[in-house]
Amino acid sequence: MAMKSVGIIYHPKIPAAKALADRLAGVLPAMKANVWLCSSWDERHMLDHCQGSDLAVSVGGDGTILRLARTVAAWGIPIVGVNMGHLGFMTEFSADEVLEKLPAVLAGEGWVDQRSMLQVDLLCEAKGGDRRQSTYHALNDALVGRGSVPRIINVMTTVNGAPLSNYRVDGVIVSTATGSTGYSLAAGGPILYPQAEEILVKPVSAHLSLPYALVLPPSAEVKMVIHTNHEAVLSIDGQVNVPLRDGDTVTARHSPHFARFLRISPRDLFYAVLEQRLKVRE
């Protein structure tokens, strides 16, 4: 399907990203595409333009894609990423090749790389017995962890209502396959194939508690009750950070939304890209 309405979303703190976004916005109308331009930090602007859009072009790095994916996933809008950052696990094009290869994408070529996301529900027990619930969606991961005070927290964790562990940890990461190459990997977790729908649970710096990563089926519901006498935090994709208090409950499950990436590279290129990216880290 040809792409008629295209959003170009750029990282506002990378001057080269804004310059490239402006350049794309100047040439795409000649390819019969209606264009809207937006900073990745302007969620309201993005939401106002999502309905009816056929494609979202992310100009930045993986962080830009994470912000964009959480915003457009409910509309099923495919994303194509242009790497202006460092690793670029999720991006499709470099800045040097996007002008050459983007016309093929606009013409409807390529395939859709569908990625699972997490739905994360936070239930807070406020003073006076009031309860407040918030819902977030994550492409990479959700972290329940300690705050700036370097002391462990206790995380009572169940899977589908069955006890798993009372983690005494710096944190517990619940990750998608996409997020398995992020914080979870740095904490010693396994790498999942990117289209996998399994849910990964990885404790961080476990003290006298289960230290191993667990790979759970897509149907799993992971519930974590936080016990702490100091500050703690819920972090969504490392970008949305919410303070936690003693007794708060975080529940993570498979999201009804998916992130969709438009690719023209071969389907099995992930392994070669993985090797290249990990070499960069080394």
mmCIF file of N, CA, C and O in Angstrom, residues 6 39-40 56 66 140 173 225 278:
data_model
loop_
_atom_site.group_PDB
_atom_site.id
_atom_site.type_symbol
_atom_site.label_atom_id
_atom_site.label_comp_id
_atom_site.label_asym_id
_atom_site.label_seq_id
_atom_site.Cartn_x
_atom_site.Cartn_y
_atom_site.Cartn_z
ATOM 1 N N VAL A 6 2.354 11.015 5.937
ATOM 2 C CA VAL A 6 3.594 10.605 6.592
ATOM 3 C C VAL A 6 3.966 11.612 7.678
ATOM 4 O O VAL A 6 4.039 12.822 7.422
ATOM 5 N N SER A 39 8.428 17.190 16.925
ATOM 6 C CA SER A 39 9.448 16.753 17.875
ATOM 7 C C SER A 39 8.969 15.495 18.589
ATOM 8 O O SER A 39 7.779 15.362 18.901
ATOM 9 N N SER A 40 9.890 14.588 18.871
ATOM 10 C CA SER A 40 9.508 13.360 19.575
ATOM 11 C C SER A 40 9.106 13.625 21.012
ATOM 12 O O SER A 40 8.541 12.761 21.678
ATOM 13 N N ALA A 56 5.120 6.576 10.034
ATOM 14 C CA ALA A 56 5.846 7.500 10.902
ATOM 15 C C ALA A 56 7.339 7.266 10.702
ATOM 16 O O ALA A 56 7.816 6.137 10.865
ATOM 17 N N LEU A 66 11.368 4.611 20.783
ATOM 18 C CA LEU A 66 10.594 4.193 21.950
ATOM 19 C C LEU A 66 9.479 5.186 22.249
ATOM 20 O O LEU A 66 8.335 4.797 22.508
ATOM 21 N N ASN A 140 10.112 -1.617 25.265
ATOM 22 C CA ASN A 140 11.304 -2.299 25.768
ATOM 23 C C ASN A 140 11.046 -3.038 27.079
ATOM 24 O O ASN A 140 11.123 -4.261 27.136
ATOM 25 N N ILE A 173 13.377 -6.283 36.301
ATOM 26 C CA ILE A 173 13.056 -5.859 34.938
ATOM 27 C C ILE A 173 12.065 -6.855 34.341
ATOM 28 O O ILE A 173 12.289 -8.070 34.376
ATOM 29 N N VAL A 225 4.569 -6.570 44.139
ATOM 30 C CA VAL A 225 4.177 -5.709 45.253
ATOM 31 C C VAL A 225 5.456 -5.204 45.914
ATOM 32 O O VAL A 225 6.319 -6.007 46.309
ATOM 33 N N LEU A 278 26.804 -5.419 19.125
ATOM 34 C CA LEU A 278 27.496 -5.878 20.324
ATOM 35 C C LEU A 278 28.997 -5.609 20.228
ATOM 36 O O LEU A 278 29.654 -5.356 21.237
#
